[in-house]
Amino acid sequence: MRHGPIPGAHGRVRPLTLLGDDVLHAPCEEVTDFGPELAALVEDLFATMYAAQGVGLAANQIGVPLRVFVHDCPDDEEVRHVGHVVNPTLVEKDGVVLRGTEGCLSLPGLEAGTERHDHAVIEGYTVRGEPITVHGTGFFARCLQHEYDHLEGRIYADRLSGWRHRRLMRQASRASWRR
């Protein structure tokens, strides 16, 4: 049984920014105001992520260049991790580097084999300014690294090289959302 409100229940679904939008390729700004606007942004991020059927969403993916992301993602043992991080810092990524299929709500319908560590630790704050530490393994570690990359101005395509990168960019250029 859930104790507390459902994340995103009071948020509004916002349009997603797509590949090529400048906000996806610039580092995001630190959050300095932990007031009601930040809480509303987190609610909107959850609502938008759920509407798009994603497992994570960074603020710049809805055009807001702030260091905030949300997640509702399972790890490899199917344990569900739901939360948000404000002003995150990736303090640890280690373990085995695995190439796994990765997609992104800012590149809808596209996927590519992307290398990520199978363990990650993020430190940051809640919307109320309380310090938090989030540990991720497996698929959840991939999610944490992916969302952190967004806030640094990178997308998963930036981690690809050679034929994988060329194929993804070719697919993106032909995607219906690029027209």
XYZ file of N, CA and C in Angstrom:
537
model
N 0.838 -1.175 0.000
C 0.000 0.000 0.000
C 0.886 1.242 0.000
N 0.475 2.239 -0.785
C 1.222 3.495 -0.881
C 0.837 4.394 0.282
N 1.835 4.995 0.898
C 1.623 5.975 1.962
C 2.109 7.316 1.447
N 1.196 8.197 1.136
C 1.568 9.506 0.620
C 1.043 9.694 -0.789
N 1.223 10.902 -1.310
C 0.690 11.214 -2.642
C 1.436 10.487 -3.762
N 0.752 10.291 -4.852
C 1.348 9.693 -6.046
C 2.127 10.791 -6.767
N 3.423 10.569 -7.040
C 4.201 11.605 -7.731
C 3.580 11.952 -9.087
N 3.471 13.233 -9.367
C 2.949 13.688 -10.645
C 1.442 13.844 -10.696
N 0.745 13.401 -9.648
C -0.723 13.461 -9.658
C -1.228 14.898 -9.766
N -0.445 15.842 -9.286
C -0.856 17.248 -9.332
C -0.071 18.041 -10.367
N 0.713 17.351 -11.178
C 1.515 18.021 -12.191
C 0.777 18.127 -13.513
N 1.382 18.881 -14.409
C 0.833 18.980 -15.762
C 1.858 18.423 -16.745
N 1.347 17.808 -17.772
C 2.215 17.231 -18.799
C 2.711 18.357 -19.687
N 4.017 18.442 -19.819
C 4.636 19.493 -20.635
C 5.212 18.877 -21.906
N 5.377 19.684 -22.958
C 5.997 19.183 -24.192
C 7.455 18.807 -23.949
N 7.891 17.754 -24.605
C 9.275 17.304 -24.500
C 10.167 18.063 -25.475
N 11.383 18.372 -25.057
C 12.371 18.919 -25.978
C 13.008 17.742 -26.709
N 13.299 17.937 -27.962
C 13.787 16.852 -28.807
C 15.211 17.117 -29.286
N 15.839 16.063 -29.749
C 17.197 16.137 -30.283
C 17.339 17.356 -31.188
N 18.400 18.116 -30.972
C 18.647 19.330 -31.754
C 18.316 20.599 -30.995
N 17.490 20.496 -29.957
C 17.160 21.670 -29.148
C 18.390 22.048 -28.316
N 18.763 23.315 -28.339
C 19.966 23.783 -27.652
C 19.978 23.479 -26.160
N 18.813 23.484 -25.504
C 18.760 23.269 -24.058
C 19.274 21.877 -23.672
N 19.242 20.925 -24.603
C 19.744 19.572 -24.318
C 21.267 19.495 -24.383
N 21.890 20.497 -24.948
C 23.338 20.443 -25.181
C 24.123 21.488 -24.388
N 23.516 21.997 -23.324
C 24.196 22.964 -22.460
C 24.049 22.498 -21.014
N 25.087 22.654 -20.206
C 24.964 22.283 -18.795
C 23.859 23.086 -18.112
N 23.130 22.430 -17.234
C 22.024 23.075 -16.524
C 22.539 23.860 -15.321
N 21.726 24.805 -14.873
C 22.074 25.680 -13.761
C 21.673 25.059 -12.426
N 22.452 25.364 -11.394
C 22.135 24.908 -10.036
C 20.804 25.514 -9.582
N 20.041 24.746 -8.830
C 18.813 25.243 -8.214
C 19.218 26.006 -6.959
N 18.687 27.220 -6.815
C 18.979 28.023 -5.625
C 17.725 28.289 -4.802
N 16.549 28.130 -5.390
C 15.290 28.397 -4.695
C 14.543 27.078 -4.499
N 14.453 26.637 -3.270
C 13.772 25.391 -2.945
C 12.331 25.669 -2.504
N 11.654 26.497 -3.256
C 10.293 26.897 -2.922
C 9.239 26.135 -3.703
N 8.032 26.690 -3.735
C 6.899 26.023 -4.388
C 7.067 25.836 -5.899
N 7.836 26.711 -6.562
C 8.051 26.549 -8.000
C 8.843 25.278 -8.285
N 9.811 24.973 -7.430
C 10.588 23.746 -7.601
C 9.707 22.520 -7.377
N 8.878 22.553 -6.351
C 7.968 21.433 -6.088
C 7.023 21.227 -7.270
N 6.529 22.311 -7.857
C 5.641 22.208 -9.023
C 6.397 21.640 -10.225
N 7.661 22.045 -10.402
C 8.475 21.509 -11.498
C 8.643 20.000 -11.352
N 8.945 19.527 -10.151
C 9.109 18.087 -9.923
C 7.808 17.351 -10.227
N 6.684 17.902 -9.817
C 5.379 17.297 -10.135
C 5.166 17.231 -11.646
N 5.502 18.311 -12.349
C 5.366 18.334 -13.809
C 6.299 17.320 -14.463
N 7.503 17.167 -13.925
C 8.442 16.180 -14.473
C 7.873 14.768 -14.329
N 7.344 14.441 -13.159
C 6.734 13.122 -12.978
C 5.554 12.930 -13.924
N 4.657 13.916 -14.005
C 3.481 13.799 -14.877
C 3.892 13.594 -16.332
N 4.898 14.341 -16.780
C 5.369 14.239 -18.162
C 6.040 12.898 -18.411
N 6.878 12.462 -17.465
C 7.551 11.169 -17.600
C 6.534 10.037 -17.696
N 5.538 10.048 -16.822
C 4.532 8.979 -16.855
C 3.710 9.023 -18.140
N 3.356 10.223 -18.596
C 2.574 10.340 -19.833
C 3.349 9.807 -21.029
N 4.677 9.988 -21.013
C 5.529 9.530 -22.124
C 6.023 8.096 -21.921
N 5.622 7.487 -20.817
C 5.998 6.111 -20.483
C 7.509 5.935 -20.361
N 8.142 6.902 -19.685
C 9.577 6.829 -19.453
C 9.895 6.329 -18.060
N 11.186 6.155 -17.788
C 11.652 5.723 -16.468
C 12.478 6.814 -15.786
N 12.741 7.901 -16.484
C 13.473 9.025 -15.932
C 13.266 10.237 -16.817
N 13.415 11.424 -16.231
C 13.255 12.649 -17.007
C 14.006 13.776 -16.311
N 14.815 14.482 -17.083
C 15.556 15.638 -16.580
C 14.820 16.919 -16.962
N 15.015 17.958 -16.144
C 14.289 19.217 -16.355
C 14.535 19.823 -17.730
N 15.751 19.697 -18.270
C 15.993 20.296 -19.586
C 15.235 19.560 -20.697
N 14.721 18.373 -20.393
C 13.922 17.661 -21.391
C 12.520 18.242 -21.527
N 12.158 19.164 -20.635
C 10.922 19.924 -20.814
C 11.255 21.415 -20.947
N 12.501 21.695 -21.324
C 12.915 23.063 -21.627
C 13.324 23.906 -20.444
N 13.491 23.299 -19.272
C 13.875 24.048 -18.074
C 15.326 23.713 -17.744
N 16.247 24.657 -17.898
C 17.676 24.358 -17.729
C 18.149 24.355 -16.274
N 17.463 23.571 -15.431
C 17.838 23.454 -14.016
C 18.281 22.035 -13.703
N 19.130 21.886 -12.695
C 19.703 20.596 -12.310
C 18.715 19.816 -11.437
N 17.730 19.210 -12.103
C 16.704 18.408 -11.430
C 16.348 17.242 -12.343
N 16.203 16.049 -11.761
C 15.631 14.940 -12.518
C 14.765 14.073 -11.623
N 13.851 13.336 -12.261
C 12.975 12.385 -11.571
C 13.215 11.002 -12.153
N 12.815 9.980 -11.395
C 12.961 8.614 -11.878
C 11.896 7.718 -11.261
N 11.488 6.732 -12.014
C 10.644 5.629 -11.552
C 11.136 4.432 -12.351
N 12.131 3.763 -11.809
C 12.917 2.816 -12.585
C 13.227 1.567 -11.764
N 13.117 0.392 -12.369
C 13.505 -0.826 -11.652
C 15.007 -1.080 -11.789
N 15.545 -1.805 -10.824
C 16.915 -2.291 -10.980
C 16.834 -3.701 -11.582
N 17.949 -4.380 -11.663
C 17.951 -5.705 -12.297
C 17.237 -6.773 -11.477
N 16.952 -6.484 -10.206
C 16.203 -7.430 -9.370
C 14.717 -7.062 -9.330
N 14.307 -6.137 -10.217
C 12.924 -5.670 -10.318
C 12.449 -4.888 -9.104
N 13.377 -4.334 -8.330
C 13.016 -3.435 -7.240
C 12.807 -2.052 -7.851
N 11.644 -1.469 -7.590
C 11.282 -0.180 -8.166
C 11.859 0.963 -7.319
N 12.474 1.937 -8.000
C 13.055 3.105 -7.339
C 12.347 4.349 -7.868
N 11.632 5.046 -6.994
C 10.885 6.245 -7.372
C 11.434 7.413 -6.573
N 11.778 8.496 -7.279
C 12.270 9.658 -6.559
C 12.693 10.780 -7.473
N 13.329 11.748 -6.884
C 13.839 12.910 -7.612
C 15.149 13.339 -6.954
N 15.968 14.062 -7.698
C 17.219 14.597 -7.165
C 17.389 16.020 -7.698
N 17.677 16.929 -6.788
C 17.948 18.325 -7.120
C 19.443 18.556 -6.932
N 20.055 19.250 -7.871
C 21.499 19.539 -7.849
C 22.334 18.271 -7.631
N 22.107 17.254 -8.466
C 22.836 15.998 -8.265
C 24.314 16.094 -8.627
N 25.076 15.260 -7.955
C 26.484 15.048 -8.271
C 26.685 13.548 -8.403
N 27.274 13.127 -9.495
C 27.607 11.713 -9.674
C 28.913 11.476 -8.917
N 28.817 10.856 -7.739
C 29.996 10.712 -6.885
C 30.710 9.387 -7.104
N 30.016 8.444 -7.728
C 30.645 7.145 -7.955
C 29.982 6.451 -9.136
N 30.803 5.891 -9.998
C 30.337 4.975 -11.030
C 31.439 3.951 -11.178
N 31.069 2.711 -10.960
C 32.083 1.671 -10.993
C 31.416 0.333 -11.310
N 32.188 -0.708 -11.144
C 31.689 -2.026 -11.486
C 31.975 -2.322 -12.941
N 31.261 -3.281 -13.455
C 31.438 -3.718 -14.831
C 30.825 -2.697 -15.782
N 31.495 -2.436 -16.886
C 30.921 -1.589 -17.934
C 30.172 -2.513 -18.893
N 28.883 -2.231 -19.038
C 28.030 -3.057 -19.886
C 27.443 -2.230 -21.010
N 27.347 -2.833 -22.191
C 26.649 -2.185 -23.292
C 25.219 -2.698 -23.265
N 24.285 -1.776 -23.107
C 22.880 -2.149 -23.063
C 22.063 -1.218 -23.917
N 20.904 -1.679 -24.308
C 19.998 -0.865 -25.112
C 19.551 0.336 -24.296
N 19.675 1.501 -24.900
C 19.285 2.724 -24.216
C 18.457 3.573 -25.165
N 17.415 4.154 -24.623
C 16.567 5.070 -25.375
C 16.451 6.368 -24.597
N 15.673 7.296 -25.141
C 15.534 8.602 -24.497
C 14.237 9.243 -24.982
N 13.524 9.873 -24.068
C 12.277 10.536 -24.442
C 12.519 11.717 -25.380
N 13.746 12.218 -25.450
C 14.079 13.307 -26.373
C 14.506 12.796 -27.746
N 14.575 11.473 -27.895
C 14.815 10.818 -29.186
C 13.782 9.703 -29.307
N 12.499 10.054 -29.380
C 11.439 9.051 -29.270
C 11.536 7.952 -30.322
N 11.386 6.722 -29.826
C 11.358 5.568 -30.712
C 12.717 5.040 -31.122
N 13.800 5.690 -30.714
C 15.137 5.268 -31.119
C 15.871 4.637 -29.936
N 16.763 3.706 -30.240
C 17.570 3.047 -29.224
C 18.938 2.731 -29.793
N 19.915 2.583 -28.897
C 21.257 2.175 -29.316
C 21.966 1.529 -28.140
N 22.855 0.611 -28.447
C 23.683 -0.018 -27.427
C 24.666 1.001 -26.870
N 24.545 1.306 -25.588
C 25.339 2.345 -24.947
C 26.051 1.757 -23.730
N 27.322 2.081 -23.585
C 28.088 1.553 -22.458
C 27.883 2.409 -21.210
N 27.610 1.714 -20.094
C 27.441 2.360 -18.783
C 27.986 1.435 -17.705
N 28.400 2.012 -16.595
C 28.800 1.221 -15.435
C 27.561 0.604 -14.790
N 27.720 -0.549 -14.145
C 26.559 -1.210 -13.538
C 26.333 -0.813 -12.077
N 27.050 0.205 -11.601
C 26.830 0.737 -10.255
C 27.068 2.248 -10.307
N 26.162 2.997 -9.685
C 26.302 4.456 -9.644
C 25.751 4.985 -8.327
N 26.355 6.070 -7.861
C 25.889 6.754 -6.650
C 25.750 8.237 -6.969
N 24.576 8.774 -6.667
C 24.269 10.192 -6.881
C 23.986 10.821 -5.521
N 24.568 11.979 -5.287
C 24.231 12.762 -4.102
C 23.572 14.051 -4.555
N 22.633 14.522 -3.772
C 21.939 15.758 -4.100
C 20.986 16.134 -2.988
N 19.864 16.731 -3.378
C 18.901 17.250 -2.417
C 17.478 16.927 -2.860
N 16.563 16.933 -1.889
C 15.143 16.813 -2.187
C 14.605 18.207 -2.510
N 13.329 18.288 -2.872
C 12.719 19.594 -3.149
C 12.676 20.469 -1.906
N 12.801 19.868 -0.736
C 12.809 20.637 0.513
C 14.229 21.012 0.949
N 15.240 20.646 0.125
C 16.614 20.990 0.443
C 17.307 20.013 1.371
N 16.703 18.846 1.595
C 17.311 17.829 2.461
C 18.303 17.002 1.650
N 19.498 16.729 2.187
C 20.482 15.926 1.456
C 20.001 14.484 1.265
N 20.291 13.929 0.087
C 19.964 12.529 -0.193
C 21.120 11.888 -0.954
N 21.201 10.582 -0.825
C 22.140 9.773 -1.589
C 21.347 8.650 -2.230
N 21.524 8.466 -3.530
C 20.808 7.435 -4.269
C 21.828 6.455 -4.836
N 21.677 5.173 -4.490
C 22.548 4.107 -4.995
C 21.785 3.343 -6.063
N 22.433 3.071 -7.172
C 21.781 2.313 -8.232
C 22.669 1.198 -8.746
N 22.042 0.084 -9.059
C 22.748 -1.021 -9.701
C 21.978 -1.415 -10.954
N 22.685 -2.069 -11.877
C 22.047 -2.580 -13.086
C 21.338 -1.500 -13.887
N 20.096 -1.785 -14.270
C 19.325 -0.871 -15.106
C 19.103 0.476 -14.410
N 18.914 0.448 -13.094
C 18.721 1.702 -12.368
C 19.997 2.546 -12.383
N 21.164 1.919 -12.308
C 22.432 2.653 -12.419
C 22.532 3.316 -13.792
N 22.094 2.608 -14.837
C 22.070 3.171 -16.192
C 21.174 4.407 -16.221
N 20.006 4.306 -15.615
C 19.056 5.425 -15.569
C 19.666 6.634 -14.875
N 20.290 6.421 -13.720
C 20.897 7.537 -12.986
C 21.974 8.228 -13.813
N 22.834 7.444 -14.465
C 23.900 8.023 -15.280
C 23.319 8.770 -16.480
N 22.262 8.216 -17.087
C 21.613 8.833 -18.247
C 21.034 10.203 -17.865
N 20.286 10.253 -16.761
C 19.663 11.521 -16.351
C 20.719 12.533 -15.913
N 21.759 12.070 -15.231
C 22.842 12.969 -14.839
C 23.508 13.569 -16.086
N 23.738 12.744 -17.091
C 24.303 13.247 -18.350
C 23.468 14.388 -18.924
N 22.140 14.250 -18.889
C 21.276 15.320 -19.405
C 21.605 16.647 -18.737
N 21.769 16.620 -17.421
C 22.015 17.863 -16.689
C 23.391 18.449 -16.982
N 24.280 17.610 -17.497
C 25.607 18.065 -17.903
C 25.621 18.530 -19.356
N 24.475 18.445 -20.048
C 24.387 18.873 -21.442
C 24.740 17.780 -22.437
N 24.624 16.526 -22.017
C 24.932 15.394 -22.898
C 23.702 14.509 -23.059
N 23.608 13.881 -24.222
C 22.593 12.859 -24.442
C 23.316 11.544 -24.729
N 22.581 10.441 -24.663
C 23.259 9.154 -24.826
C 23.930 9.023 -26.184
N 23.443 9.695 -27.196
C 24.070 9.641 -28.523
C 25.508 10.169 -28.475
N 25.775 11.085 -27.541
C 27.130 11.630 -27.397
C 28.119 10.578 -26.899
N 27.627 9.509 -26.314
C 28.488 8.434 -25.809
C 28.771 7.376 -26.876
N 28.115 7.504 -28.009
C 28.303 6.538 -29.094
C 29.397 7.009 -30.028
N 29.999 6.066 -30.728
C 30.989 6.419 -31.737
C 30.847 5.461 -32.914
N 31.538 5.795 -33.985
C 31.574 4.917 -35.146
C 30.210 4.640 -35.738
N 30.021 3.392 -36.143
C 28.792 3.025 -36.845
C 27.555 3.145 -35.960
N 27.681 2.949 -34.652
C 26.517 3.086 -33.766
C 26.009 4.536 -33.781
N 26.936 5.472 -33.703
C 26.554 6.885 -33.721
C 25.967 7.259 -35.088
N 26.623 6.848 -36.156
C 26.134 7.178 -37.507
C 24.740 6.595 -37.740
N 24.531 5.348 -37.319
C 23.219 4.719 -37.514
C 22.133 5.461 -36.739
N 22.409 5.812 -35.473
C 21.414 6.519 -34.673
C 21.088 7.886 -35.282
N 22.104 8.619 -35.725
C 21.872 9.941 -36.316
C 21.099 9.827 -37.636
N 21.371 8.780 -38.405
C 20.628 8.538 -39.637
C 19.156 8.252 -39.322
N 18.912 7.416 -38.307
C 17.543 7.116 -37.899
C 16.838 8.377 -37.395
N 17.548 9.190 -36.625
C 16.960 10.429 -36.108
C 16.597 11.385 -37.238
N 17.448 11.464 -38.252
C 17.176 12.391 -39.359
C 15.930 11.984 -40.139
N 15.580 10.696 -40.095
C 14.393 10.210 -40.814
C 13.163 10.093 -39.927
N 13.308 10.347 -38.623
C 12.189 10.181 -37.694
C 11.086 11.193 -37.967
N 9.865 10.770 -37.748
C 8.707 11.638 -38.015
C 8.729 12.883 -37.141
N 9.276 12.809 -35.940
C 9.299 13.971 -35.056
C 10.340 15.006 -35.484
N 11.202 14.681 -36.424
C 12.198 15.642 -36.929
C 11.653 16.483 -38.074
N 10.505 16.110 -38.593
C 9.951 16.814 -39.749
C 9.101 17.979 -39.337
